[in-house]
Coordinates of C-alpha atoms in Angstrom, one line a residue:
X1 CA -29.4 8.3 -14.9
X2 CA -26.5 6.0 -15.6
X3 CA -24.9 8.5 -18.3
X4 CA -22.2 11.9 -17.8
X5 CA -22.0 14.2 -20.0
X6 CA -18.0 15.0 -21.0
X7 CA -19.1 18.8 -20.1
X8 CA -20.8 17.4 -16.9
X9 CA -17.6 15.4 -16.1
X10 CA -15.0 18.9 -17.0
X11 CA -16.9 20.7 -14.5
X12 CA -17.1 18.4 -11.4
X13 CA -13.4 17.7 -12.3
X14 CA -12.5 21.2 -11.9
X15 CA -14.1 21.8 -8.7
X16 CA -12.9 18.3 -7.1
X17 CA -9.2 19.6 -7.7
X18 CA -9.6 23.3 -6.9
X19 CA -12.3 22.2 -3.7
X20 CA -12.8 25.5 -4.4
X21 CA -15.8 26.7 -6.8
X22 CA -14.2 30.2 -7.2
X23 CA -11.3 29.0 -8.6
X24 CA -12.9 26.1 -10.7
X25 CA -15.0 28.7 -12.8
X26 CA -11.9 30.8 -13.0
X27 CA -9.8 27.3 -14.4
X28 CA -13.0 27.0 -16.7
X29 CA -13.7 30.1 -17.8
X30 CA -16.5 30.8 -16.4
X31 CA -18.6 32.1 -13.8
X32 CA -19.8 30.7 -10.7
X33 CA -23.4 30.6 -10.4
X34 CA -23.7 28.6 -13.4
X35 CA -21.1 26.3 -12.1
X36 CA -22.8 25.8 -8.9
X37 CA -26.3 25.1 -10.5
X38 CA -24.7 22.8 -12.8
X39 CA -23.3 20.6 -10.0
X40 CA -26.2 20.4 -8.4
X41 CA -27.9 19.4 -11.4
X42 CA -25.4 16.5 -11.7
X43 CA -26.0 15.6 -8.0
X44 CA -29.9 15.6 -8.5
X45 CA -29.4 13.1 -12.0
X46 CA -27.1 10.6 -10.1
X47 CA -29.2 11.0 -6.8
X48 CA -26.1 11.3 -4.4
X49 CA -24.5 14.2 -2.7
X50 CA -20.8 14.8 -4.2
X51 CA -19.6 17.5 -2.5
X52 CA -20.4 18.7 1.1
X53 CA -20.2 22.5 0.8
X54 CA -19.8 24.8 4.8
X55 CA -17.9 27.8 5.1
X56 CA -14.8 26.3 5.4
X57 CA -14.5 25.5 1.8
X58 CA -15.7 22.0 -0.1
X59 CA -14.7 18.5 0.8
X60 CA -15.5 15.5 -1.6
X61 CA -18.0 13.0 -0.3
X62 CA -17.5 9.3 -0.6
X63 CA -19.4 9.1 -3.6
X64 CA -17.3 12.5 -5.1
X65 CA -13.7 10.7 -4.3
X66 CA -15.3 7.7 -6.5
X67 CA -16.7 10.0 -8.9
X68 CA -13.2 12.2 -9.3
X69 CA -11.4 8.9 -9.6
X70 CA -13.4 7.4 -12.3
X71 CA -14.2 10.3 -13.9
X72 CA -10.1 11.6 -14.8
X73 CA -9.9 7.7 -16.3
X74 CA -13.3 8.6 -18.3
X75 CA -12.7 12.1 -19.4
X76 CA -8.9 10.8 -20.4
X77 CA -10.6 8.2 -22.3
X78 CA -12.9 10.0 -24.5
X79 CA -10.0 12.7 -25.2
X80 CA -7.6 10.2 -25.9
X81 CA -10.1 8.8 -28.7
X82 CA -10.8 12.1 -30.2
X83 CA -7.0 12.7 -30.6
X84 CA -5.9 9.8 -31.7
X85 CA -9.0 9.5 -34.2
X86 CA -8.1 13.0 -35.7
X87 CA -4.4 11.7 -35.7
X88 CA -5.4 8.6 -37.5
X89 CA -6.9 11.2 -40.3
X90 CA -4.0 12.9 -40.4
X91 CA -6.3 15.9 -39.4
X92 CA -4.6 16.9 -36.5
X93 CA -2.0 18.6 -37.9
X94 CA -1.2 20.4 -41.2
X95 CA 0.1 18.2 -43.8
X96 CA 1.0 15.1 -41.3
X97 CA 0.8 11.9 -42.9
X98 CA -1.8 9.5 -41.9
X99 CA 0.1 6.7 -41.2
X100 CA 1.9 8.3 -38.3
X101 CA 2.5 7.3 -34.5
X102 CA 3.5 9.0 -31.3
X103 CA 6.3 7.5 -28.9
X104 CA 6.6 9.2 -25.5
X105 CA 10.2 9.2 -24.5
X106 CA 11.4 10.1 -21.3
X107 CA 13.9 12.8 -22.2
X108 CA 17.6 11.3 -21.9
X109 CA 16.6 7.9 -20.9
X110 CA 17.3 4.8 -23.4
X111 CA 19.0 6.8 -26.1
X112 CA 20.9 3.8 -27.5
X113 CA 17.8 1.5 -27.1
X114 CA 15.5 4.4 -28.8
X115 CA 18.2 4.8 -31.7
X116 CA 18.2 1.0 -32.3
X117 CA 14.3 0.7 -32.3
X118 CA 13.5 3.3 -34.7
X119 CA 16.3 2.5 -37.2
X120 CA 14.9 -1.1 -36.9
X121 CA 11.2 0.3 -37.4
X122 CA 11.8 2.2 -40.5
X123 CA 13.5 -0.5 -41.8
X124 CA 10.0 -2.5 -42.0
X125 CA 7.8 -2.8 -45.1
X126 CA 4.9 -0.5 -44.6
X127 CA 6.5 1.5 -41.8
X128 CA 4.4 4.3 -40.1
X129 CA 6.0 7.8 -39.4
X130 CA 7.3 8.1 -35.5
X131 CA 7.0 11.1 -34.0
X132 CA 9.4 11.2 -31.1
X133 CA 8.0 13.2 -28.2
X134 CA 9.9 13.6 -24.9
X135 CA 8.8 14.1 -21.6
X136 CA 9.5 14.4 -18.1
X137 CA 9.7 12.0 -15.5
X138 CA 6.5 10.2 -15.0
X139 CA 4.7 12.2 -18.2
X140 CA 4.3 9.1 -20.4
X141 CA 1.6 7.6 -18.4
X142 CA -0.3 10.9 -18.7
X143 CA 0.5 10.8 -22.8
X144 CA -0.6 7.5 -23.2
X145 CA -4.2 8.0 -21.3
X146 CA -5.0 11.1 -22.4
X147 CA -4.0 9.9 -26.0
X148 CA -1.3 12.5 -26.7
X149 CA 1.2 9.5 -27.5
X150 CA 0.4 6.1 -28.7
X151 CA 2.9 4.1 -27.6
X152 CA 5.9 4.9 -24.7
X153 CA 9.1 4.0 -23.4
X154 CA 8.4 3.5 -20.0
X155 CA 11.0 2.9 -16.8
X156 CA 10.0 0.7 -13.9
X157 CA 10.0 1.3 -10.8
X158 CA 9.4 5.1 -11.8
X159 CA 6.6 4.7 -14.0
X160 CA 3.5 2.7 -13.5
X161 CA 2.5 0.1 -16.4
X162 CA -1.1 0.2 -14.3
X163 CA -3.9 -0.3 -17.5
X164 CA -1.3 -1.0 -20.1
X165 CA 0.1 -3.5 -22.2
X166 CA 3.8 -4.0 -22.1
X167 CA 7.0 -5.7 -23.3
X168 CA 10.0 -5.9 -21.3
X169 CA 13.3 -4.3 -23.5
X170 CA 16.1 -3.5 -21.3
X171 CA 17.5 -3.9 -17.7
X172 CA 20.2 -1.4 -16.4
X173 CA 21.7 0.4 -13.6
X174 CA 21.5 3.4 -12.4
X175 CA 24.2 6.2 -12.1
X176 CA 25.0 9.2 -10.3
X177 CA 25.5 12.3 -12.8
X178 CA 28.2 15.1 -10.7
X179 CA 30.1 18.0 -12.1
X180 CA 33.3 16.9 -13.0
X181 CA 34.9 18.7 -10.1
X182 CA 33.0 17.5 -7.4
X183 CA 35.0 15.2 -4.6
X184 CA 32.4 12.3 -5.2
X185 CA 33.2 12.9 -8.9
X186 CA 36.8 10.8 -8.3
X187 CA 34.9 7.8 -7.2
X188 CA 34.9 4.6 -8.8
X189 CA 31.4 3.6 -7.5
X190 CA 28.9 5.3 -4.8
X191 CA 25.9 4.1 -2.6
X192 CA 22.8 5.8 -2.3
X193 CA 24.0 6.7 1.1
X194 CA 26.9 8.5 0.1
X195 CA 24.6 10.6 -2.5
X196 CA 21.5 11.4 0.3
X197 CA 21.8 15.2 1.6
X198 CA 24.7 16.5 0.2
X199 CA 24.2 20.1 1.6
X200 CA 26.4 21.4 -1.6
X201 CA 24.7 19.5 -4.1
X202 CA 21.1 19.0 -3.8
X203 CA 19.3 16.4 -5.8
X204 CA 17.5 17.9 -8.9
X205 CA 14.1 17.5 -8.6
X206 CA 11.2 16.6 -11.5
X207 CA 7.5 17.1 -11.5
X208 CA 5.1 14.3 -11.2
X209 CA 2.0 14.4 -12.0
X210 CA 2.2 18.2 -12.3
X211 CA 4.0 18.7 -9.2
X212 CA 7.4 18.6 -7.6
X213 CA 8.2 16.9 -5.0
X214 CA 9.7 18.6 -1.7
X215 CA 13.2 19.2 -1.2
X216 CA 15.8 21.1 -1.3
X217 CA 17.2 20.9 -5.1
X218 CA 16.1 22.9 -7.9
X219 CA 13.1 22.0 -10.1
X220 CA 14.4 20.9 -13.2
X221 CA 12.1 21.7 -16.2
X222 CA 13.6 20.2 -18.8
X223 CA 17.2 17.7 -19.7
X224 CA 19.0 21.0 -20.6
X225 CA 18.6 22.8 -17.8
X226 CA 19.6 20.5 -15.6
X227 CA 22.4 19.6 -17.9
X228 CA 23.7 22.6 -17.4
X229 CA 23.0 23.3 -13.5
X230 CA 24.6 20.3 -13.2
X231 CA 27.8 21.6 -15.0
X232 CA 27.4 24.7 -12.9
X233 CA 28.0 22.6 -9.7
X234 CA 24.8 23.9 -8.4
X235 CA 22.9 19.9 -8.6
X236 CA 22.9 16.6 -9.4
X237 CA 21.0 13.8 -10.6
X238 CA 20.4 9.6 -10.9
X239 CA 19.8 8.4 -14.1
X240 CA 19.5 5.0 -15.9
X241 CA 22.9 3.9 -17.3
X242 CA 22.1 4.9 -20.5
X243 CA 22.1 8.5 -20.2
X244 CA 25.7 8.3 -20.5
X245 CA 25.0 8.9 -24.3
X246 CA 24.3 12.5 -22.9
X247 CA 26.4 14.0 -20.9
X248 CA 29.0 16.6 -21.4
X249 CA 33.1 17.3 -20.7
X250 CA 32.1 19.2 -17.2
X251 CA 29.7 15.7 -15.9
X252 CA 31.1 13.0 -14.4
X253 CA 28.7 9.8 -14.1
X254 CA 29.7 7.6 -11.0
X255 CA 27.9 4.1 -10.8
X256 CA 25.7 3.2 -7.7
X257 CA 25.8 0.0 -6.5
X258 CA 22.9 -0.3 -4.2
X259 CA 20.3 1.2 -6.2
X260 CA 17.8 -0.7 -8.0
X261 CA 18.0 -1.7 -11.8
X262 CA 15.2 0.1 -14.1
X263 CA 13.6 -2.0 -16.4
X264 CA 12.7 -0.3 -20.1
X265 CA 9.5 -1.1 -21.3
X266 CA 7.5 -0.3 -24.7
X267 CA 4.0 0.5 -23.3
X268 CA 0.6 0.9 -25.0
X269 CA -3.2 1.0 -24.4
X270 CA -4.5 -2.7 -24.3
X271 CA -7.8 -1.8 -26.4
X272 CA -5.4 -0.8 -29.7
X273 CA -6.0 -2.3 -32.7
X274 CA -3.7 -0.2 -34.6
X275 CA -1.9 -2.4 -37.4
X276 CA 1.0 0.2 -37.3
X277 CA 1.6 0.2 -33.5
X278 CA 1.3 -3.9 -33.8
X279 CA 4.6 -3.8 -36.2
X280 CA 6.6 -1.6 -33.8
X281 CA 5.9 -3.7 -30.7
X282 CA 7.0 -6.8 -32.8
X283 CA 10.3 -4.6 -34.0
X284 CA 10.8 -4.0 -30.1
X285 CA 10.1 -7.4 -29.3
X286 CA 13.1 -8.3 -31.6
X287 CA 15.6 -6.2 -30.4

C-alpha cells in the first residue's frame, strides 16, 4: 500500500514522540490495545517493521525515523490545508471576513518594519484583512507549516527559511537588553564575551520547538514577562535592534559588536496561489 491514512499518521506520531505506547494513548485519548493493534496494522500494510518493542521501552527502526520525519511534514500539510481552506471561507471563525490573512510575528522583533508594511498594505486597492499573530522564538516556522499563519516575519540565523519562499527586508544588529541599574548597563557597546555567564543575570531563555533550552535563566513565556523580569534585575536578553521600540524607563539596551546581524524576512509556503498574499509580498518587496 502506497497510501496513510491522516488517523494512521496521528497515531504512529504519537507513539514515535512518547516511545512510549502508554503515554501515546493517554496523548490520544485513548486506550492502548487499540493503539497497539493499530500500529501493527500499519506495519503489516507498508510491510516494514517501525518500531522495535523489548522491555526496555520502544526504539524507532530505520524505516520509523523516516516514517516520523516524513510523516510531521505530511500530517502538517493536510492540517495546514484544512485551516487555511476554512479561513479562505471565512468559516473558521464567527463573522471573519473572507478576504483575511495571517502574519506570524515574532513578538517584539521588527516593530518599525511591521508598522510600515501594514500601513503600506492597507493602503492597496483590494487589500485583505491582516491578522497579526505573535509568537515566540522559532514559532513561525511551526505557523506557517501547520497552516496557522499564512505568511511570517522570519529572523535569520534564528529561524530556518527551510521549504519556504522568501524576500529579504531588513538587516540589523543585535543588542543587549539590561536593567537600567546594572554595571554593563553604563556601557557604550558590549561583546558577546562580556554578556556569557553572568552569575547575576542569567540569559532569558525561549522554547524552541516546544522546548527550552538548558541553562541557567528563566524560561520566558511571553515579551511581558520577560519585560518585566528584566526590569526586576533578575535576566536579560539579545534582541534585534529594533526592539528598541519596546522597552521601558528601567531597560537599558547596550549594542554588541561581535554578534552577528539578523536578517528580516517575509516568509511563505512556495505552493500559494493566494492573490491576497501575492499583493503583500509585492508591498514588502517595496519597502
Amino acid at each position: 500500500m502506497d497510501t496513510l491514512e491522516t488517523r494512521e499518521l496521528k497515531y504512529f506520531l504519537a507513539v514515535a514522540e512518547e516511545l512510549h505506547f502508554g503515554r501515546a494513548a493517554e496523548r490520544l485519548g485513548m486506550a492502548q490495545p487499540p493503539l497497539s493493534r493499530a500500529i501493527q496494522q500499519l506495519e503489516r500494510r507498508l510491510g516494514v517493521r517501525l518500531l522495535e518493542r523489548n522491555r526496555r521501552g520502544v526504539t524507532l527502526t530505520g524505516a520509523g525515523e523516516v516514517l516520523l520525519h516524513e510523516g510531521r511534514a505530511a500530517l502538517d500539510a493536510t492540517i495546514a490545508a484544512a485551516r487555511r481552506t476554512r479561513r479562505a471561507g471565512g468559516t473558521d471563525r464567527p463573522g471573519s471576513p473572507r478576504n483575511r490573512l495571517v502574519l506570524a510575528v515574532k513578538a517584539a522583533a521588527s516593530h518599525e518594519l511591521l508598522h510600515k508594511l501594514l500601513d503600506a498594505y492597507a493602503a492597496e486597492p483590494d487589500a485583505a484583512e491582516i491578522e497579526v499573530l505573535p509568537s515566540g522564538t522559532c514559532e513561525q516556522e511551526e505557523m506557517l507549516r501547520d497552516g496557522r499563519a499564512d505568511v511570517a516575519l522570519m529572523h535569520t540565523p534564528y529561524n530556518s527559511l527551510a521549504g519556504f519562499d522568501s524576500e529579504e527586508l531588513l538587516t540589523e544588529g543585535q543588542i543587549a537588553i539590561l536593567p537600567a541599574g546594572h554595571p554593563l548597563a553604563a556601557h557604550k557597546t558590549l561583546s558577546l564575551a562580556d554578556i556569557s555567564d553572568l552569575s547575576d543575570l542569567p540569559l532569558a531563555r525561549w522554547p524552541r520547538h516546544g522546548t527550552y533550552p538548558p541553562g541557567p535563566g528563566p524560561e520566558i513565556h511571553d515579551q511581558t514577562q520577560l519585560a518585566q523580569l528584566i526590569a526586576l534585575g533578575r535576566t536579560m536578553a539579545v534582541f534585534p535592534e529594533s526592539a528598541r521600540a519596546w522597552l521601558w524607563a528601567e531597560h537599558t539596551a547596550v549594542p554588541l559588536t561581535d554578534a552577528r546581524p539578523i536578517v528580516t524576512h517575509i516568509a511563505w509556503p512556495p505552493h500559494s496561489r493566494s492573490l491576497a498574499l501575492a499583493g503583500l509580498i509585492r508591498t514588502a518587496a517595496r519597502l
